[in-house]
Every structure is written in C-alpha cells, then in structure tokens.
Coordinates of C-alpha atoms and ligand atoms in Angstrom, one line a residue:
M77 CA -16.6 32.0 72.8
K78 CA -14.4 31.6 69.7
N79 CA -13.9 35.3 69.4
I80 CA -13.1 36.1 73.0
R81 CA -9.6 37.0 73.9
N82 CA -8.5 37.3 77.5
F83 CA -5.1 38.9 78.0
C84 CA -3.1 40.7 80.5
I85 CA -0.1 43.0 80.2
I86 CA 3.0 42.1 82.1
A87 CA 5.9 44.4 82.5
H88 CA 8.4 45.7 84.9
I89 CA 7.4 48.8 86.8
D90 CA 7.5 52.0 84.6
H91 CA 7.9 50.1 81.3
G92 CA 4.8 51.8 80.1
K93 CA 2.0 49.3 80.7
S94 CA -0.7 51.8 81.7
T95 CA 0.1 54.2 78.8
L96 CA -0.1 51.4 76.3
A97 CA -3.4 50.2 77.8
D98 CA -4.8 53.7 77.3
R99 CA -3.8 53.6 73.6
L100 CA -5.6 50.2 73.2
L101 CA -8.7 51.6 74.7
E102 CA -8.5 54.6 72.5
F103 CA -7.9 52.7 69.3
T104 CA -10.8 50.3 69.9
S105 CA -13.0 53.3 70.7
T106 CA -13.8 51.9 74.1
V107 CA -13.5 55.4 75.4
A108 CA -14.3 58.5 73.5
E109 CA -11.4 60.8 73.1
R110 CA -12.9 63.5 75.3
E111 CA -13.2 60.9 78.1
M112 CA -9.6 60.0 77.7
Q113 CA -7.5 60.9 80.7
N114 CA -4.0 59.8 80.9
Q115 CA -3.6 56.4 82.6
L116 CA -7.3 55.9 82.7
L117 CA -7.1 52.5 84.5
D118 CA -5.4 54.0 87.5
N119 CA -8.4 55.6 88.9
M120 CA -7.4 55.9 92.5
D121 CA -6.1 59.4 93.2
L122 CA -3.1 57.9 95.0
E123 CA -2.3 55.7 92.1
R124 CA -2.3 58.5 89.7
E125 CA -0.2 60.7 91.9
R126 CA 2.4 58.0 92.4
G127 CA 2.2 56.9 88.8
I128 CA 1.8 53.3 89.8
T129 CA -0.9 50.8 89.5
I130 CA -1.9 49.5 92.9
K131 CA -4.9 47.3 92.2
S132 CA -5.5 45.4 89.0
H133 CA -8.5 46.2 86.9
A134 CA -10.2 44.8 84.0
I135 CA -11.8 46.3 80.9
Q136 CA -13.6 45.0 77.8
M137 CA -13.0 46.2 74.3
N138 CA -14.7 45.4 71.0
Y139 CA -12.6 45.1 68.0
H140 CA -13.4 44.4 64.4
Y141 CA -10.6 42.4 62.7
K142 CA -10.6 40.7 59.3
G143 CA -14.4 40.6 59.1
E144 CA -14.9 39.3 62.6
D145 CA -16.0 40.9 65.8
Y146 CA -13.8 40.2 68.7
V147 CA -14.3 40.8 72.4
L148 CA -11.0 41.6 74.1
N149 CA -10.8 41.5 77.8
L150 CA -7.8 43.3 79.2
I151 CA -6.8 42.6 82.7
D152 CA -4.4 45.1 84.1
T153 CA -1.9 44.0 86.7
P154 CA 0.1 45.9 89.3
G155 CA 3.9 46.0 88.8
H156 CA 5.2 46.3 92.4
V157 CA 6.5 43.2 94.2
D158 CA 4.3 43.9 97.2
F159 CA 1.3 43.0 95.0
S160 CA 2.7 40.0 93.2
Y161 CA -0.1 37.7 94.3
E162 CA -2.6 39.8 92.5
V163 CA -0.5 39.6 89.4
S164 CA -0.5 35.8 89.6
R165 CA -4.3 35.7 89.8
S166 CA -4.9 38.0 86.9
I167 CA -2.5 36.0 84.9
A168 CA -4.4 32.8 85.7
A169 CA -7.6 34.5 84.3
C170 CA -6.0 34.9 80.8
E171 CA -5.0 32.9 77.8
G172 CA -2.4 35.4 76.6
A173 CA 0.0 38.1 77.8
L174 CA 1.6 41.1 76.2
L175 CA 5.1 41.2 77.5
I176 CA 6.1 44.8 77.5
V177 CA 9.8 45.6 77.6
D178 CA 11.1 49.2 77.7
S179 CA 13.5 49.4 74.8
S180 CA 15.7 51.9 76.7
Q181 CA 15.9 49.7 79.8
G182 CA 15.8 46.1 78.8
I183 CA 14.6 43.1 80.8
E184 CA 14.2 43.6 84.5
A185 CA 13.5 41.3 87.5
Q186 CA 9.7 41.7 87.3
T187 CA 9.7 41.2 83.6
I188 CA 11.2 37.8 84.3
S189 CA 9.2 36.8 87.4
N190 CA 5.9 37.8 85.7
L191 CA 6.9 36.0 82.5
Y192 CA 7.6 32.8 84.5
L193 CA 4.1 33.1 86.0
A194 CA 2.6 33.5 82.6
I195 CA 4.5 30.6 81.1
G196 CA 3.6 28.5 84.1
N197 CA 0.0 29.2 83.3
D198 CA 0.5 28.3 79.6
L199 CA -0.2 31.8 78.3
E200 CA 0.7 32.8 74.8
I201 CA 3.3 35.5 75.1
I202 CA 3.3 38.4 72.7
P203 CA 6.6 40.3 73.1
V204 CA 6.3 44.1 72.7
L205 CA 9.3 46.4 72.5
N206 CA 8.0 49.6 74.0
K207 CA 9.1 53.2 74.0
I208 CA 10.8 52.9 70.6
D209 CA 10.3 56.7 70.2
L210 CA 13.0 57.4 72.8
P211 CA 16.3 58.6 71.2
H212 CA 18.3 56.3 73.5
A213 CA 16.2 53.2 72.7
M214 CA 18.2 50.1 72.0
P215 CA 15.8 48.0 69.9
E216 CA 18.5 45.5 68.7
E217 CA 20.1 44.8 72.0
V218 CA 16.8 44.5 73.9
S219 CA 15.3 42.3 71.1
D220 CA 18.3 40.0 71.6
Q221 CA 17.5 39.8 75.3
I222 CA 13.9 39.0 74.6
I223 CA 14.8 36.3 72.0
E224 CA 17.2 34.7 74.4
L225 CA 14.6 34.9 77.2
I226 CA 11.5 33.5 75.5
G227 CA 13.0 31.8 72.4
C228 CA 10.8 33.7 70.0
D229 CA 11.7 34.8 66.4
R230 CA 12.8 38.3 65.8
E231 CA 9.7 38.9 63.7
D232 CA 7.4 38.0 66.6
I233 CA 8.5 41.1 68.5
I234 CA 6.2 44.1 68.0
H235 CA 7.9 47.5 68.0
A236 CA 5.7 50.0 69.8
S237 CA 5.4 53.3 71.6
G238 CA 2.4 53.8 73.9
K239 CA 3.2 57.5 74.1
A240 CA 3.6 58.1 70.4
G241 CA 0.9 55.6 69.4
I242 CA 3.2 53.4 67.3
G243 CA 2.4 49.7 66.8
I244 CA -1.0 49.7 68.4
E245 CA -2.8 48.1 65.4
D246 CA -0.1 45.4 65.2
I247 CA -0.6 44.6 68.9
L248 CA -4.4 44.3 68.4
A249 CA -3.9 42.1 65.4
A250 CA -1.5 39.8 67.3
I251 CA -4.0 39.6 70.2
C252 CA -6.7 38.3 67.8
E253 CA -4.4 36.0 65.8
R254 CA -2.0 34.6 68.3
I255 CA -3.9 34.3 71.6
P256 CA -6.1 31.2 71.7
A257 CA -9.8 31.4 72.4
P258 CA -10.9 30.3 75.9
K259 CA -11.8 26.7 76.4
G260 CA -14.4 25.2 78.8
D261 CA -17.9 23.9 78.9
P262 CA -20.8 26.4 79.2
T263 CA -23.1 23.6 80.3
A264 CA -20.8 22.3 83.1
P265 CA -21.1 23.3 86.8
L266 CA -20.1 26.9 87.3
Q267 CA -16.4 27.6 88.0
A268 CA -15.4 31.3 88.0
L269 CA -12.1 32.6 89.3
I270 CA -12.1 35.8 91.4
F271 CA -9.1 37.7 90.3
D272 CA -9.8 41.0 91.9
S273 CA -12.3 43.0 93.9
V274 CA -13.0 46.7 94.4
F275 CA -14.7 48.4 97.2
N276 CA -17.6 50.7 96.4
S277 CA -19.1 52.5 99.4
Y278 CA -22.6 52.5 97.9
R279 CA -22.9 49.1 96.3
G280 CA -20.6 47.0 98.4
I281 CA -17.7 45.0 97.1
E282 CA -17.6 44.5 93.3
V283 CA -16.1 41.1 92.5
Y284 CA -14.2 40.6 89.3
F285 CA -14.3 37.1 87.9
R286 CA -13.4 35.0 84.9
I287 CA -15.7 32.1 84.0
F288 CA -13.8 28.9 83.3
N289 CA -16.8 26.6 83.0
G290 CA -20.6 27.0 83.2
T291 CA -22.9 29.9 82.9
L292 CA -23.9 32.5 85.5
K293 CA -27.3 34.2 85.5
K294 CA -28.5 37.3 87.3
G295 CA -30.3 36.2 90.5
D296 CA -28.4 32.9 90.8
K297 CA -27.5 31.6 94.2
V298 CA -23.8 31.4 94.3
K299 CA -21.2 30.2 96.8
F300 CA -17.5 31.3 97.2
I301 CA -15.8 28.0 97.7
N302 CA -12.9 29.0 100.0
T303 CA -14.9 31.2 102.4
G304 CA -17.9 28.9 102.1
K305 CA -20.2 31.9 102.0
T306 CA -23.3 32.1 99.8
Y307 CA -24.9 35.1 98.1
E308 CA -27.4 36.0 95.5
A309 CA -26.0 37.4 92.2
D310 CA -27.9 40.7 92.4
E311 CA -26.1 42.1 89.4
I312 CA -23.7 40.7 86.9
G313 CA -22.2 42.3 83.9
V314 CA -19.2 43.2 81.8
L315 CA -16.6 45.9 82.5
K316 CA -16.5 48.6 79.9
L317 CA -15.5 52.1 80.9
N318 CA -18.6 51.8 83.1
Q319 CA -20.2 48.6 84.2
E320 CA -22.8 47.2 81.8
P321 CA -25.2 44.8 83.4
R322 CA -26.1 41.5 81.7
Q323 CA -28.7 38.8 82.3
E324 CA -26.3 36.0 81.7
M325 CA -22.6 35.4 81.3
S326 CA -21.0 32.3 80.0
T327 CA -17.7 30.4 79.8
G328 CA -14.7 32.3 78.8
N329 CA -16.0 35.7 79.8
V330 CA -14.8 38.2 82.3
G331 CA -17.1 40.4 84.4
Y332 CA -18.2 41.7 87.7
L333 CA -20.6 40.5 90.4
I334 CA -22.4 42.6 93.0
S335 CA -24.2 40.9 95.8
G336 CA -24.2 43.4 98.7
I337 CA -20.9 42.2 100.3
K338 CA -19.7 44.9 102.6
N339 CA -16.5 43.4 104.0
A340 CA -13.4 42.9 101.8
K341 CA -12.4 39.9 103.9
E342 CA -15.3 37.9 102.5
V343 CA -13.8 38.2 99.0
K344 CA -10.5 36.5 98.5
V345 CA -8.6 36.9 95.3
G346 CA -8.1 33.4 93.9
D347 CA -11.3 32.0 95.3
T348 CA -13.8 30.2 93.1
I349 CA -17.5 31.1 92.5
T350 CA -19.9 28.2 91.9
H351 CA -23.6 27.5 92.2
V352 CA -25.1 26.5 95.5
D353 CA -27.2 23.7 94.1
R354 CA -24.8 22.5 91.4
P355 CA -21.3 23.1 92.9
A356 CA -18.0 22.5 91.1
Q357 CA -14.5 22.0 92.5
G358 CA -12.4 25.0 93.4
I359 CA -9.9 26.3 90.9
Q360 CA -6.4 25.3 91.9
G361 CA -3.8 27.6 93.2
F362 CA -5.7 29.5 95.9
E363 CA -3.5 31.1 98.5
D364 CA -4.3 33.3 101.5
V365 CA -2.1 36.4 101.2
K366 CA 0.2 36.7 104.1
P367 CA 1.6 39.9 105.6
M368 CA 5.4 40.3 105.3
V369 CA 6.0 43.4 107.5
F370 CA 4.5 44.4 110.8
A371 CA 4.4 47.8 112.4
G372 CA 2.4 49.6 115.1
I373 CA 0.1 52.4 114.1
Y374 CA -0.7 54.9 116.9
P375 CA -2.7 58.1 116.9
V376 CA -0.7 61.2 117.5
E377 CA -3.3 62.4 119.9
T378 CA -4.1 59.6 122.4
S379 CA -7.7 60.8 122.5
E380 CA -8.1 59.8 118.8
Y381 CA -7.8 56.1 119.5
E382 CA -11.4 55.2 118.9
E383 CA -11.6 57.3 115.8
L384 CA -8.5 55.6 114.5
R385 CA -10.1 52.2 115.2
A386 CA -13.2 53.2 113.2
S387 CA -11.0 54.4 110.3
M388 CA -8.9 51.2 110.3
E389 CA -12.1 49.2 110.2
K390 CA -13.3 51.1 107.2
L391 CA -10.0 50.9 105.5
Q392 CA -9.9 47.2 106.0
L393 CA -13.3 46.8 104.4
N394 CA -11.6 48.0 101.3
D395 CA -8.2 46.6 101.6
A396 CA -8.4 42.9 102.4
S397 CA -4.6 42.4 102.6
L398 CA -4.4 44.8 105.6
V399 CA -4.5 42.9 108.9
W400 CA -4.4 44.4 112.4
E401 CA -5.1 43.9 116.1
P402 CA -5.1 46.2 119.1
E403 CA -1.7 46.7 120.7
T404 CA -0.6 48.5 123.8
S405 CA 2.7 50.2 124.1
A406 CA 4.1 51.4 127.4
A407 CA 5.4 54.4 125.5
L408 CA 2.6 55.2 123.1
G409 CA -0.5 53.9 124.8
F410 CA -3.2 52.3 122.7
G411 CA -2.7 51.6 119.1
F412 CA -2.7 48.8 116.5
R413 CA -0.3 46.2 115.3
C414 CA -0.7 45.9 111.6
G415 CA 0.5 43.5 109.0
F416 CA 1.4 44.7 105.5
L417 CA 2.4 43.1 102.2
G418 CA 5.5 45.2 102.1
M419 CA 6.9 48.7 102.8
L420 CA 5.1 50.3 99.9
H421 CA 1.8 48.9 101.3
M422 CA 2.6 50.3 104.7
E423 CA 3.2 53.7 103.3
I424 CA 0.0 53.6 101.3
V425 CA -2.0 52.6 104.4
Q426 CA -0.5 55.4 106.4
E427 CA -1.2 57.9 103.6
R428 CA -4.8 56.7 103.1
L429 CA -5.5 57.0 106.8
E430 CA -4.3 60.6 106.6
R431 CA -6.0 61.6 103.4
E432 CA -9.2 59.7 103.4
F433 CA -9.8 59.7 107.2
D434 CA -8.0 62.8 108.3
M435 CA -6.0 60.9 110.9
T436 CA -2.6 61.8 112.0
V437 CA -0.7 58.7 112.9
I438 CA 2.7 57.5 113.9
T439 CA 4.0 54.2 112.5
T440 CA 6.5 52.4 114.7
V441 CA 9.7 50.5 113.7
P442 CA 8.7 47.9 111.1
S443 CA 9.5 44.3 111.8
V444 CA 9.1 40.9 110.2
Q445 CA 7.5 38.0 112.0
F446 CA 10.0 35.9 114.0
H447 CA 9.3 32.5 115.5
A448 CA 10.6 32.2 119.0
Y449 CA 10.8 28.6 120.4
T450 CA 10.5 28.4 124.2
T451 CA 11.2 24.7 124.0
K452 CA 12.3 22.5 121.0
D453 CA 8.8 22.5 119.7
K454 CA 6.7 25.2 121.4
M455 CA 6.7 28.2 119.2
V456 CA 5.5 31.8 119.8
K457 CA 4.9 34.1 116.8
V458 CA 6.6 37.4 117.4
N459 CA 5.2 40.3 115.3
A460 CA 6.6 43.0 117.5
P461 CA 9.8 43.2 119.6
S462 CA 7.7 43.6 122.7
E463 CA 6.2 40.2 122.1
M464 CA 9.6 38.5 122.3
P465 CA 9.7 36.1 125.3
D466 CA 12.3 36.5 128.0
P467 CA 15.7 35.5 126.5
N468 CA 16.2 33.1 129.5
Y469 CA 13.3 31.1 128.2
I470 CA 14.1 31.0 124.6
D471 CA 15.5 27.8 123.1
H472 CA 16.1 29.3 119.6
I473 CA 14.7 31.9 117.2
E474 CA 13.8 31.4 113.6
E475 CA 13.4 34.2 111.0
P476 CA 11.8 34.3 107.5
F477 CA 14.0 33.8 104.5
I478 CA 13.4 34.7 101.0
K479 CA 14.8 33.8 97.6
A480 CA 15.8 37.1 95.9
Q481 CA 16.3 37.4 92.2
I482 CA 18.3 40.4 91.1
I483 CA 19.0 41.4 87.6
S484 CA 21.6 44.0 86.7
K485 CA 24.4 45.0 84.4
A486 CA 27.6 43.0 84.6
E487 CA 29.6 45.9 85.9
F488 CA 27.5 46.1 89.1
V489 CA 27.8 42.4 90.0
G490 CA 30.6 43.0 92.5
P491 CA 29.0 45.7 94.5
I492 CA 25.6 43.9 94.5
I493 CA 27.2 40.7 95.8
T494 CA 29.0 42.7 98.5
L495 CA 25.7 44.4 99.5
C496 CA 23.8 41.1 99.7
M497 CA 26.5 39.4 101.7
D498 CA 26.5 42.4 104.1
K499 CA 22.7 41.7 104.4
R500 CA 23.5 38.1 105.4
G501 CA 22.7 36.8 101.9
I502 CA 24.0 33.6 100.3
L503 CA 24.6 33.7 96.6
K504 CA 22.9 30.6 95.1
N505 CA 23.2 31.2 91.4
Q506 CA 24.5 33.6 88.8
T507 CA 23.5 33.5 85.2
Y508 CA 24.4 35.8 82.2
L509 CA 21.2 36.5 80.4
T510 CA 23.2 38.3 77.7
S511 CA 26.8 39.4 77.8
D512 CA 25.9 42.4 79.8
R513 CA 22.9 41.3 81.8
V514 CA 23.3 39.1 84.9
E515 CA 20.7 37.4 86.9
M516 CA 21.7 36.6 90.5
T517 CA 19.8 34.5 93.0
F518 CA 20.3 34.9 96.7
E519 CA 18.8 33.4 99.8
M520 CA 18.5 36.2 102.4
P521 CA 16.7 37.0 105.6
L522 CA 13.5 39.0 104.9
A523 CA 14.3 41.3 107.7
E524 CA 17.3 42.6 105.8
I525 CA 15.5 43.5 102.7
V526 CA 12.2 44.9 103.7
F527 CA 13.7 48.1 104.9
D528 CA 16.1 50.1 102.8
F529 CA 17.6 47.3 100.7
F530 CA 15.9 48.2 97.5
D531 CA 17.0 51.8 97.8
K532 CA 20.6 50.7 98.4
L533 CA 20.5 48.4 95.5
K534 CA 19.2 51.1 93.2
T535 CA 22.0 53.5 94.4
I536 CA 24.9 51.1 93.9
S537 CA 23.7 50.1 90.5
R538 CA 22.8 53.6 89.5
G539 CA 19.2 52.4 88.9
Y540 CA 20.2 49.5 86.8
A541 CA 19.1 46.7 89.1
S542 CA 15.8 45.2 89.7
L543 CA 14.6 42.9 92.5
D544 CA 12.0 40.3 92.9
Y545 CA 11.5 38.0 95.9
E546 CA 9.5 35.2 97.4
L547 CA 9.3 33.7 100.8
I548 CA 11.0 30.3 101.2
G549 CA 10.5 29.5 104.9
F550 CA 11.9 30.0 108.4
R551 CA 15.5 29.4 109.4
Q552 CA 17.3 29.5 112.8
S553 CA 19.2 32.7 113.4
N554 CA 20.9 34.3 116.3
M555 CA 18.6 37.2 117.0
V556 CA 18.5 39.6 119.9
K557 CA 16.2 42.3 121.1
L558 CA 17.8 45.8 121.0
D559 CA 16.1 48.3 123.3
I560 CA 16.4 52.0 123.2
M561 CA 16.1 54.2 126.3
L562 CA 15.5 57.9 126.5
N563 CA 16.6 59.4 129.7
G564 CA 16.8 56.0 131.3
E565 CA 13.3 55.1 130.2
K566 CA 12.8 52.2 127.8
V567 CA 10.8 53.2 124.7
D568 CA 9.3 49.9 123.6
A569 CA 8.1 51.4 120.3
L570 CA 11.8 52.0 119.3
S571 CA 12.9 48.5 120.1
A572 CA 14.1 46.2 117.2
I573 CA 15.0 42.6 116.8
V574 CA 18.4 42.3 115.1
H575 CA 21.1 39.8 114.4
R576 CA 23.6 39.5 117.2
D577 CA 26.6 40.0 115.0
K578 CA 25.1 43.4 114.0
A579 CA 23.6 44.5 117.2
Y580 CA 26.6 46.6 118.4
D581 CA 26.9 48.4 115.1
W582 CA 23.1 48.9 114.9
G583 CA 22.9 50.2 118.4
K584 CA 25.6 52.7 117.8
R585 CA 24.3 54.0 114.5
L586 CA 20.7 54.1 115.8
C587 CA 21.7 56.3 118.7
E588 CA 23.6 58.6 116.4
K589 CA 20.7 58.8 114.1
L590 CA 18.3 59.5 116.9
R591 CA 20.5 62.3 118.2
E592 CA 20.1 63.9 114.8
L593 CA 16.3 63.4 114.7
L594 CA 15.2 64.2 118.2
P595 CA 14.4 67.9 118.5
R596 CA 16.3 69.7 121.2
Q597 CA 14.3 70.3 124.4
M598 CA 14.7 72.4 127.5
F599 CA 16.8 69.6 129.1
E600 CA 19.4 67.1 128.0
I601 CA 18.2 63.8 126.5
A602 CA 20.3 60.7 127.0
I603 CA 19.9 58.1 124.2
Q604 CA 21.0 54.6 125.1
A605 CA 20.9 51.3 123.3
A606 CA 20.8 48.1 125.4
I607 CA 20.7 44.4 125.0
G608 CA 19.1 43.1 128.1
Q609 CA 20.7 44.9 131.0
K610 CA 23.8 45.8 129.0
I611 CA 24.2 49.3 127.6
I612 CA 26.0 49.1 124.3
A613 CA 25.8 52.7 123.0
R614 CA 25.0 56.2 124.2
E615 CA 24.5 59.6 122.7
T616 CA 23.2 62.9 124.1
V617 CA 20.9 65.6 122.7
K618 CA 22.0 68.8 124.2
A619 CA 19.5 71.1 125.9
M620 CA 18.1 74.0 124.0
R621 CA 19.7 77.2 124.9
K622 CA 16.8 79.6 124.8
N623 CA 13.0 79.4 125.0
V624 CA 11.6 80.6 121.7
L625 CA 9.0 82.5 123.6
A626 CA 11.6 84.3 125.6
K627 CA 12.1 86.6 122.7
C628 CA 8.6 87.9 123.1
Y629 CA 8.5 88.7 126.7
G630 CA 6.5 91.9 127.1
G631 CA 6.0 91.8 123.4
D632 CA 2.9 91.8 121.3
I633 CA 0.5 89.0 122.3
S634 CA -0.6 88.2 118.8
R635 CA 3.0 87.6 117.8
K636 CA 3.3 85.2 120.7
R637 CA 0.1 83.4 119.6
K638 CA 1.5 83.1 116.1
L639 CA 4.6 81.5 117.4
L640 CA 2.6 79.0 119.5
E641 CA 0.5 78.2 116.5
K642 CA 3.6 77.6 114.5
Q643 CA 5.0 75.3 117.2
K644 CA 1.7 73.4 117.3
K645 CA 1.8 72.8 113.5
G646 CA 5.3 71.6 113.8
K647 CA 4.1 69.1 116.3
K648 CA 2.2 67.1 113.8
R649 CA 3.4 63.5 113.7
M650 CA 5.1 63.8 117.1
R651 CA 4.5 61.8 120.1
Q652 CA 5.3 62.7 123.7
V653 CA 6.9 59.8 125.5
G654 CA 7.6 60.6 129.1
N655 CA 9.0 64.1 128.8
V656 CA 10.6 63.6 125.4
E657 CA 8.9 64.4 122.1
I658 CA 9.6 61.9 119.4
P659 CA 8.9 62.8 115.7
Q660 CA 7.7 60.2 113.2
E661 CA 11.1 60.1 111.5
A662 CA 12.7 58.8 114.7
F663 CA 10.5 55.7 114.6
L664 CA 11.6 55.0 111.1
A665 CA 15.3 55.8 111.8
V666 CA 16.2 52.2 111.5
L667 CA 15.4 52.4 107.9
K668 CA 18.0 55.0 107.3
L669 CA 21.0 53.8 109.2
D670 CA 24.0 54.9 107.1
Ligands
LIG940 P1 3.2 50.9 86.6 O1 1.7 50.9 86.3 O2 3.5 51.7 87.8 O3 3.8 49.5 86.6 O4 3.9 51.7 85.4 P2 3.6 51.4 83.9 O5 4.3 50.3 83.4 O6 2.1 51.4 83.7 O7 4.2 52.7 83.2 P3 3.4 54.0 82.7 O8 2.5 53.7 81.6 O9 2.9 54.7 83.9 O10 4.7 54.8 82.1 C1 5.8 55.1 82.9 C2 6.5 56.3 82.3 O11 7.0 56.1 81.0 C3 5.6 57.5 82.2 O12 6.3 58.6 82.5 C4 5.2 57.5 80.7 O13 4.9 58.8 80.3 C5 6.4 57.0 80.1 N1 6.1 56.2 78.8 C6 5.2 55.3 78.7 N2 5.1 54.8 77.4 C7 6.1 55.5 76.7 C8 6.5 55.5 75.4 O14 6.1 54.7 74.5 N3 7.5 56.3 75.1 C9 8.1 57.2 76.0 N4 9.0 58.0 75.6 N5 7.7 57.3 77.2 C10 6.7 56.4 77.6

C-alpha cells in the first residue's frame, strides 16, 4: 500500500490533459510505442472525433523511482461541465491531482471549480504549467496566477509540454514524492467507491472502483449499498491497457469488477460496494445525477417508433444519465421525452442514435424543468411545454436557478455583465484573481444559459471566458407558454416556456427565424406566435413559384427519378406536420434567436 499513488488530472477543457496522460503511459512503458495512438484514453470514436473526453477512465502504471517500485493509478476525468459529477467522483477516488494549466491560456473556470473539488477532498495538488513549447506561452504570468490561486511556491510548479514530451519525468517524480500513499484498513469491512462504469456488450457493465477499506476477492458476494442489489464478483482485476484479472485486491487499489450486470441503471457512480455478509457503511457524498435539459426525440418516419424505442433502451443500458419516457405530440405523434445532463449530452445522444443505431430522429425544442403550482402547495413538474397546466389554474410557477461562475479578462467584464443581466442574471460577486483576470459569480435562471449562452459568452469575450455552474434551487418567476401556429394549427413541438417580459420579443424573433428555416412549399405558410388566445407575432413563407418537376415534363424519366431521389435525401431530418414540412433546424431555432 505504501507505494500506491492514486491521482487524477484536472484541467480546463483543451488544456492538454489527454495528451499529457498519453506521455505518462509512454514514459512508464505502460503501452509499447507501436500501440500508442494519440489520445489513447479517449477510446470512443465520438470522443476522438470531437477531441473531448466524455467518460472518465482509469489506468495503472508501474514506475521504478529511487530504488522503489511504485504503482500509479491514473484516473482520467472529463472536462465538460455537463459531466462534472463524474469529475467529482473520480477526484474522491484519489489522494492527489495534477492541476494542468495551459501556459498560453491561464486559469479558466473549470480549472478553478475542479481545483475546489480537489481541495475539498484534501488532495495533494501538483501544479503543472503545460504547453510551454508554444511560442506565445506566458509562463511567468500564468505561474503568478497559479501561485495566487493555490498558494504554492514558484518551484513547486512543473513546466511541461505533453506534446513535446517536456517535464514528464519531473511529473512522475512529483507523483511519487508529493502524493501521499492511500490510508485505510485491509482487514476492515469492504468499502469500495464506484467512480465510473463502462458498458461492454459481451461482458455486461464493467464497474470501476477504488477500495478505501477491506479486501475484495474474486467470487465474493458483494452488495451495492445505494441500489441494494447483490452480485457475485465474477471477475476482478486491475486496469492496464487491457484488463488484468486478479484473485484479490486490497485497500488503496483501483480496479474493475465484472458481475454480469446488463443495465447501466444498476450501477450508480458514487455508490459503495461492500460484502453481503460483512457490510460497511456507504461512502459519503453519493448523489443521483439529475437531468438539466429536457427535449422530445421523435423518429423522422412515424413507422420507426418501435425501432427507436428499442434503440433508446439499448443506449440507456450504456448511458445511465439518460432518462426518458414515452410522449405523444399532436404534431409529431409518438416519441420520447428525454432528460439530459446538458446540451452537449443531448447532441451526443442524438448523434449516437444516428451512428450506432442508424436512426434518423428529430429533437424538439429543449426546455428545463419548471414547477407549476396549481395551489399554494400542489406542484406539477413540467418537463415539456405541453405539460403546463391551464394558466387559469396556476397559482405560480418556479424555475431552476443556478450559480454561474465566469472567469475572463478584465476588458470583457462590461460586456459579460450586460449579457448576464440580459439573461436575467444577478451579479453576486466579482473578484480579481490577478490584475487582468476576473472571476464573476451570478445567479441566473438555468433556462437562460442551457441554450446559446455559452456560445454568446465565447463570442463577446473572443474566446477568453470560461463558465461553470451548479444548480442552487427553484425560484418563482413569471413564465408563460408561447405557442407557435403554422397555418392556424398549433404545433405543440415548437412551443416554449418563456419569461413574460421576453415573450413578445421571443415570439417575434422566433417567427422571423422560422420564416428563414421553413422550406417554401406549393402554398403560403402563415407562422404565428401566440400566448393563450392572443396572437403576438406573424410572418409568412411565400409559396414556391414552380414545381421542380415541371422542368422535366415530357423529359427523360431517369432524370425525373434522380430529381425525386435528390428530394428524398433532402428530406432527411424533416417532419411533416399537417401539410407543412418542418426541418430539424426549425425545432432548434430557439437556440439561435439573434
Ligand atoms: P479534454 O479531454 O477535451 O478536456 O481536452 P484535453 O485537456 O485532454 O486536451 P487534449 O490533450 O485533447 O489537447 C487539446 C489540444 O491541445 C490538442 O489539439 C493538442 O494537440 C494540444 N496540446 C496538448 N498538449 C500540448 C502541448 O504540450 N503543446 C502544444 N503546443 N499543444 C498541446
């Protein structure tokens, strides 16, 4: 146990965490050079393409340092705010953290939020100034920021470049010397924290754990404390590049467990594994992850509903944070109301449905969850605008609020405050981290930031702003349901719940945007926005002048067929509502109201 080091890497997105992890694996010969692929830990295709780490993973390295053999367990963490709960669990499984800061960017919001999590878990922090190979690196300035933030000495900061392979040996030395060995009692009742799980279609769910107390043997009867379910530990082992089975694993170690679990819902990150016949207490801090954004998912072809259901079921086996239930829309027919951790998660789900299951789907207007009170204390949870009770029977509505932490350069403070106020934010605090770096804290409605807020923030700060947020509760707000009608017919899937003060402006801009996005048809389309019975905006899509097929009258039949084929392809991600065709972009038009 004395030579085990459990550590994670915390960094803001794109500061080079995965690249650095690759170098550590290379340097410790955990992977042979020919097996080395860039960003080895990001082994989902989608992750590699997008260059982001979606799920955290763990890997064990062996390192010989000053005459001793060390076991280094690296727990990789995702950088995006949608997945911050997973970060918090991986941090809880470690004794130390490498704090990576891009020397050309400086400290960002997730650097700080993850750092606070790490400090909250008493981790030893090793600051690493990364990407020092870049010509525009600012090592002095960024070192000042780090010193001010964590109060370390200048000499404690390791200068490194994952790309150029600089400073890797120093980092490994610091891991061995500065990070404490795990504590705990191998003879005590078993207490192992689940910090991640991975779906494997052949072997079932692989559970990743860290043992805090006790010893786990292959074949043991184990219980997951929060779900109450029991299993047999069919296989346990450590995570190298491949899994290496072991007969026994003890306190301080990190590994995997396979016990034939088929459904991701049974494995909750943060849960505790213990023995059935000698149970321990659960490890503190367990939380059920809650969806933040809700949207409908509908098949483009109504006949594919059952197939979509089967695909969603399979996807959910492997993504425990995805929740859904059947939903019916007057406009779109049968589909599903889904809950996501955030917009990125929603995009990923849509993309995975298309890639892995070959489904073409439409996602409807995203919404947060509102609480509608029909009396002072009778509350209805509203995950979709169509679920909103009749306004005549509503006492009041509450909406989710967040605490948002934004870090940027001093010169952008003005525009950022203006943007946040426009999004109904309240400035709570403003601190200068250095003379040029400002941290601002706002309280804001979640509904205002889940959509395009982050893009706007990036634009007005020319990329120099970062955001982190957490839910702080529900507050009363004056919300109304805004309906959209096409040729007089209400399209429920286009409705949105918006703040009353903004409803007129929204309605107007939404109609304008829809006019741009709806393809012309043979007839005129009237687009109207309404609150209750009252029409507040109107636009018209003019009829198309000519039928495309008219050109080929009497012409060659194969040419005609080609044209029809082309039209069919163009129809992907379109839904027929009444006699109007609505493309996917139109459902997401609310995200792009400018
Ligand atoms: P997430 O996993 O999405 O949080 O990103 P990350 O922090 O793992 O960053 P990643 O390793 O994917 O690197 C982000 C980008 O920075 C990539 O384009 C890398 O090639 C580049 N990069 C990483 N390390 C270095 C470095 O030391 N020097 C230079 N010049 N570029 C680097």
